[in-house]
mmCIF file of C-alpha atoms in Angstrom:
data_model
loop_
_atom_site.group_PDB
_atom_site.id
_atom_site.type_symbol
_atom_site.label_atom_id
_atom_site.label_comp_id
_atom_site.label_asym_id
_atom_site.label_seq_id
_atom_site.Cartn_x
_atom_site.Cartn_y
_atom_site.Cartn_z
ATOM 1 C CA MET G 1 -68.695 1.446 14.962
ATOM 2 C CA LYS G 2 -68.024 1.285 11.251
ATOM 3 C CA VAL G 3 -64.711 3.102 11.755
ATOM 4 C CA PHE G 4 -63.608 0.637 14.420
ATOM 5 C CA GLY G 5 -64.606 -2.258 12.145
ATOM 6 C CA LYS G 6 -62.501 -0.895 9.275
ATOM 7 C CA ILE G 7 -59.543 -0.223 11.552
ATOM 8 C CA GLY G 8 -59.878 -3.733 12.984
ATOM 9 C CA MET G 9 -60.004 -5.237 9.517
ATOM 10 C CA VAL G 10 -56.872 -3.331 8.395
ATOM 11 C CA LEU G 11 -55.020 -4.347 11.563
ATOM 12 C CA GLY G 12 -56.135 -7.956 11.100
ATOM 13 C CA VAL G 13 -54.870 -8.075 7.499
ATOM 14 C CA ALA G 14 -51.592 -6.446 8.591
ATOM 15 C CA ALA G 15 -51.206 -9.003 11.386
ATOM 16 C CA ILE G 16 -51.831 -11.906 8.974
ATOM 17 C CA VAL G 17 -49.303 -10.547 6.459
ATOM 18 C CA ALA G 18 -46.703 -9.910 9.171
ATOM 19 C CA SER G 19 -47.207 -13.333 10.730
ATOM 20 C CA CYS G 20 -46.660 -15.140 7.388
ATOM 21 C CA HIS G 21 -43.341 -13.416 6.653
ATOM 22 C CA ASP G 22 -40.440 -15.503 7.971
ATOM 23 C CA LYS G 23 -37.006 -13.938 7.494
ATOM 24 C CA ARG G 24 -35.305 -17.320 7.926
ATOM 25 C CA SER G 25 -36.896 -18.905 4.842
ATOM 26 C CA PRO G 26 -36.457 -17.634 1.255
ATOM 27 C CA ASN G 27 -39.222 -16.300 -0.906
ATOM 28 C CA TYR G 28 -40.710 -18.279 -3.747
ATOM 29 C CA GLN G 29 -38.613 -18.656 -6.889
ATOM 30 C CA PHE G 30 -40.592 -18.582 -10.096
ATOM 31 C CA MET G 31 -37.611 -19.538 -12.315
ATOM 32 C CA PRO G 32 -35.193 -21.447 -10.083
ATOM 33 C CA ASP G 33 -32.843 -22.380 -12.967
ATOM 34 C CA MET G 34 -31.742 -18.772 -13.169
ATOM 35 C CA TYR G 35 -30.780 -18.732 -9.488
ATOM 36 C CA GLU G 36 -29.503 -22.271 -9.131
ATOM 37 C CA PRO G 37 -27.730 -23.246 -12.363
ATOM 38 C CA ILE G 38 -26.915 -26.855 -13.063
ATOM 39 C CA SER G 39 -23.144 -27.138 -13.166
ATOM 40 C CA TYR G 40 -21.324 -29.805 -15.111
ATOM 41 C CA GLU G 41 -18.190 -31.635 -14.104
ATOM 42 C CA THR G 42 -15.506 -31.521 -16.781
ATOM 43 C CA TYR G 43 -15.483 -35.203 -17.737
ATOM 44 C CA GLN G 44 -18.977 -36.254 -16.761
ATOM 45 C CA GLU G 45 -21.290 -37.907 -19.231
ATOM 46 C CA SER G 46 -23.845 -35.705 -20.942
ATOM 47 C CA SER G 47 -26.463 -36.276 -23.590
ATOM 48 C CA ALA G 48 -26.061 -32.657 -24.725
ATOM 49 C CA PHE G 49 -23.021 -33.546 -26.867
ATOM 50 C CA ARG G 50 -22.534 -36.127 -29.613
ATOM 51 C CA ASN G 51 -19.574 -37.837 -27.998
ATOM 52 C CA GLY G 52 -21.400 -38.051 -24.662
ATOM 53 C CA ILE G 53 -18.991 -36.054 -22.465
ATOM 54 C CA VAL G 54 -18.975 -32.445 -21.339
ATOM 55 C CA ALA G 55 -15.299 -31.690 -22.122
ATOM 56 C CA GLN G 56 -15.094 -30.630 -25.762
ATOM 57 C CA LEU G 57 -12.108 -29.709 -27.928
ATOM 58 C CA PRO G 58 -12.114 -26.278 -29.569
ATOM 59 C CA VAL G 59 -13.254 -26.089 -33.160
ATOM 60 C CA ASP G 60 -10.449 -26.532 -35.697
ATOM 61 C CA GLY G 61 -8.885 -23.221 -36.670
ATOM 62 C CA THR G 62 -9.935 -21.330 -33.542
ATOM 63 C CA VAL G 63 -7.457 -19.017 -31.862
ATOM 64 C CA ALA G 64 -7.620 -18.215 -28.168
ATOM 65 C CA ARG G 65 -8.336 -14.600 -27.366
ATOM 66 C CA GLY G 66 -5.150 -12.580 -26.994
ATOM 67 C CA HIS G 67 -2.989 -15.122 -28.848
ATOM 68 C CA MET G 68 -1.601 -15.078 -32.343
ATOM 69 C CA PRO G 69 -0.990 -18.211 -34.388
ATOM 70 C CA TYR G 70 2.659 -19.193 -34.636
ATOM 71 C CA GLU G 71 3.559 -20.751 -37.965
ATOM 72 C CA TYR G 72 6.924 -22.246 -37.066
ATOM 73 C CA PRO G 73 6.759 -25.833 -35.758
ATOM 74 C CA ASN G 74 8.808 -27.197 -32.886
ATOM 75 C CA THR G 75 11.357 -28.904 -35.135
ATOM 76 C CA LEU G 76 14.921 -28.195 -36.238
ATOM 77 C CA GLU G 77 13.533 -27.021 -39.579
ATOM 78 C CA GLY G 78 11.100 -24.717 -37.756
ATOM 79 C CA TYR G 79 13.959 -23.338 -35.673
ATOM 80 C CA ALA G 80 16.045 -22.683 -38.797
ATOM 81 C CA ALA G 81 13.103 -21.003 -40.538
ATOM 82 C CA ALA G 82 12.355 -18.811 -37.504
ATOM 83 C CA LYS G 83 16.044 -17.912 -37.194
ATOM 84 C CA ALA G 84 16.139 -16.791 -40.822
ATOM 85 C CA ASN G 85 12.724 -15.184 -41.263
ATOM 86 C CA LEU G 86 10.977 -14.256 -38.001
ATOM 87 C CA LYS G 87 11.040 -10.547 -37.149
ATOM 88 C CA ASN G 88 9.596 -8.605 -34.240
ATOM 89 C CA PRO G 89 6.065 -7.538 -35.250
ATOM 90 C CA THR G 90 5.843 -4.826 -32.558
ATOM 91 C CA PRO G 91 4.270 -1.700 -34.066
ATOM 92 C CA ILE G 92 6.899 0.906 -34.909
ATOM 93 C CA GLY G 93 4.917 3.916 -33.701
ATOM 94 C CA GLU G 94 4.061 2.470 -30.329
ATOM 95 C CA TYR G 95 7.403 1.187 -29.010
ATOM 96 C CA ARG G 96 10.127 2.428 -31.327
ATOM 97 C CA ASN G 97 11.984 5.716 -31.487
ATOM 98 C CA ALA G 98 12.447 7.717 -34.700
ATOM 99 C CA ASP G 99 15.692 5.833 -35.451
ATOM 100 C CA SER G 100 13.860 2.450 -35.180
ATOM 101 C CA THR G 101 15.468 1.596 -31.839
ATOM 102 C CA PHE G 102 13.201 0.559 -29.009
ATOM 103 C CA THR G 103 12.226 2.945 -26.231
ATOM 104 C CA ASP G 104 13.853 2.737 -22.812
ATOM 105 C CA ASP G 105 10.556 1.665 -21.231
ATOM 106 C CA TYR G 106 10.272 -1.261 -23.642
ATOM 107 C CA LEU G 107 13.820 -2.415 -22.954
ATOM 108 C CA ASN G 108 13.434 -1.911 -19.182
ATOM 109 C CA GLU G 109 10.413 -4.210 -19.193
ATOM 110 C CA GLY G 110 12.465 -6.728 -21.167
ATOM 111 C CA LYS G 111 15.283 -6.372 -18.636
ATOM 112 C CA GLN G 112 12.921 -7.036 -15.723
ATOM 113 C CA LEU G 113 11.494 -10.127 -17.403
ATOM 114 C CA TYR G 114 14.994 -11.310 -18.295
ATOM 115 C CA GLY G 115 16.038 -10.894 -14.670
ATOM 116 C CA ILE G 116 13.106 -12.986 -13.507
ATOM 117 C CA TYR G 117 13.216 -15.836 -16.014
ATOM 118 C CA CYS G 118 16.577 -15.890 -17.799
ATOM 119 C CA ALA G 119 19.390 -14.446 -15.680
ATOM 120 C CA VAL G 120 19.436 -17.364 -13.261
ATOM 121 C CA CYS G 121 20.989 -19.498 -16.015
ATOM 122 C CA HIS G 122 22.254 -17.069 -18.675
ATOM 123 C CA GLY G 123 23.663 -14.468 -16.273
ATOM 124 C CA ASP G 124 22.860 -10.781 -15.882
ATOM 125 C CA LYS G 125 25.174 -9.910 -18.780
ATOM 126 C CA GLY G 126 24.206 -12.804 -21.057
ATOM 127 C CA ASP G 127 27.627 -14.371 -20.674
ATOM 128 C CA GLY G 128 26.300 -17.766 -19.544
ATOM 129 C CA GLN G 129 27.439 -17.230 -15.952
ATOM 130 C CA GLY G 130 24.150 -17.268 -14.048
ATOM 131 C CA ILE G 131 23.795 -18.258 -10.416
ATOM 132 C CA LEU G 132 23.026 -21.877 -11.328
ATOM 133 C CA VAL G 133 26.209 -22.092 -13.390
ATOM 134 C CA GLU G 134 28.258 -20.566 -10.576
ATOM 135 C CA ARG G 135 26.861 -23.168 -8.191
ATOM 136 C CA GLU G 136 27.603 -25.871 -10.789
ATOM 137 C CA LYS G 137 23.958 -26.926 -11.053
ATOM 138 C CA LEU G 138 24.115 -26.426 -14.834
ATOM 139 C CA LEU G 139 27.127 -26.556 -17.085
ATOM 140 C CA GLY G 140 27.798 -25.412 -20.616
ATOM 141 C CA ILE G 141 25.483 -22.446 -21.074
ATOM 142 C CA PRO G 142 27.014 -20.470 -23.955
ATOM 143 C CA SER G 143 27.409 -16.719 -24.083
ATOM 144 C CA TYR G 144 25.172 -14.722 -26.405
ATOM 145 C CA ASP G 145 28.181 -13.511 -28.383
ATOM 146 C CA ASP G 146 29.527 -16.990 -29.203
ATOM 147 C CA SER G 147 30.213 -17.002 -32.912
ATOM 148 C CA GLY G 148 28.846 -20.515 -33.383
ATOM 149 C CA ARG G 149 25.422 -19.508 -32.116
ATOM 150 C CA ALA G 150 24.755 -16.460 -34.309
ATOM 151 C CA ILE G 151 21.445 -15.833 -32.566
ATOM 152 C CA THR G 152 18.783 -13.686 -34.224
ATOM 153 C CA GLU G 153 15.535 -12.246 -32.958
ATOM 154 C CA GLY G 154 13.677 -15.123 -34.601
ATOM 155 C CA SER G 155 15.841 -17.813 -33.028
ATOM 156 C CA ILE G 156 15.579 -16.228 -29.566
ATOM 157 C CA TYR G 157 11.792 -15.993 -29.805
ATOM 158 C CA HIS G 158 11.511 -19.577 -31.056
ATOM 159 C CA VAL G 159 13.625 -20.903 -28.177
ATOM 160 C CA ILE G 160 11.617 -18.926 -25.601
ATOM 161 C CA ARG G 161 8.418 -20.329 -27.064
ATOM 162 C CA TYR G 162 9.447 -23.988 -27.456
ATOM 163 C CA GLY G 163 12.710 -24.394 -25.549
ATOM 164 C CA LEU G 164 15.871 -26.001 -26.900
ATOM 165 C CA ASN G 165 18.174 -28.687 -25.532
ATOM 166 C CA ALA G 166 18.177 -28.412 -21.710
ATOM 167 C CA MET G 167 16.169 -25.175 -21.732
ATOM 168 C CA GLY G 168 12.432 -25.703 -21.434
ATOM 169 C CA SER G 169 9.664 -23.618 -22.931
ATOM 170 C CA TYR G 170 8.705 -20.338 -21.285
ATOM 171 C CA ALA G 171 5.507 -19.924 -23.297
ATOM 172 C CA ASN G 172 3.370 -20.294 -20.161
ATOM 173 C CA GLN G 173 5.413 -17.799 -18.158
ATOM 174 C CA VAL G 174 5.611 -14.920 -20.650
ATOM 175 C CA ASN G 175 3.029 -13.922 -23.228
ATOM 176 C CA GLU G 176 3.819 -12.993 -26.825
ATOM 177 C CA GLU G 177 4.449 -9.303 -26.190
ATOM 178 C CA GLU G 178 6.659 -10.044 -23.185
ATOM 179 C CA ARG G 179 8.659 -12.570 -25.231
ATOM 180 C CA TRP G 180 9.474 -9.890 -27.789
ATOM 181 C CA LYS G 181 10.589 -7.546 -25.025
ATOM 182 C CA VAL G 182 12.955 -10.219 -23.721
ATOM 183 C CA VAL G 183 14.192 -10.830 -27.283
ATOM 184 C CA GLU G 184 15.091 -7.180 -27.765
ATOM 185 C CA TYR G 185 16.824 -7.037 -24.391
ATOM 186 C CA VAL G 186 18.835 -10.184 -25.213
ATOM 187 C CA LEU G 187 19.921 -8.553 -28.473
ATOM 188 C CA THR G 188 21.192 -5.525 -26.519
ATOM 189 C CA LEU G 189 23.147 -7.887 -24.229
ATOM 190 C CA LYS G 190 24.609 -9.606 -27.277
ATOM 191 C CA GLN G 191 25.651 -6.248 -28.748
ATOM 192 C CA ASP G 192 27.237 -5.208 -25.436
ATOM 193 C CA LEU G 193 29.225 -8.459 -25.292
ATOM 194 C CA GLU G 194 30.390 -8.079 -28.896
ATOM 195 C CA ASN G 195 31.524 -4.479 -28.282
ATOM 196 C CA LYS G 196 33.788 -5.415 -25.362
#
């Protein structure tokens, strides 16, 4: 009888445990904040910050990850300074050949980016005869070899970053490294036009 009593007790406890488990309802959460975080809306009021809103400006002097500060302002003086002084900071060992020219892979990436973002206006050859010019949507895009322009790597980079005249900025479309690839490809187009 004792054996049947123990077996009955074990079966009774098992039945109670099984009957209390409901797969449709979640288990208890001892620290619900870790599972259900409180999210903030960008411009909602909050007592956590001095100015009372959640959206905060970055601390002065901070630089976003993956970006380098650019010391030339978006002014005519900044353009002139970049044209005279700005050089491609790409590491020599990584992308340049022994004679300081860029590798074919580097220039091919620049060519692809140029084809996507620049050729529609400036033309595949850099002669200012892009598809928009041919369709007369834009007029007066100069060739890269125009003597009055005298473009340099610094001036090209500055214009890609900030834009100039009717050309807008492409800073959001191409990152810093990609801009330098486009710059070097534009310089090869300029050299090709000058050698004709």
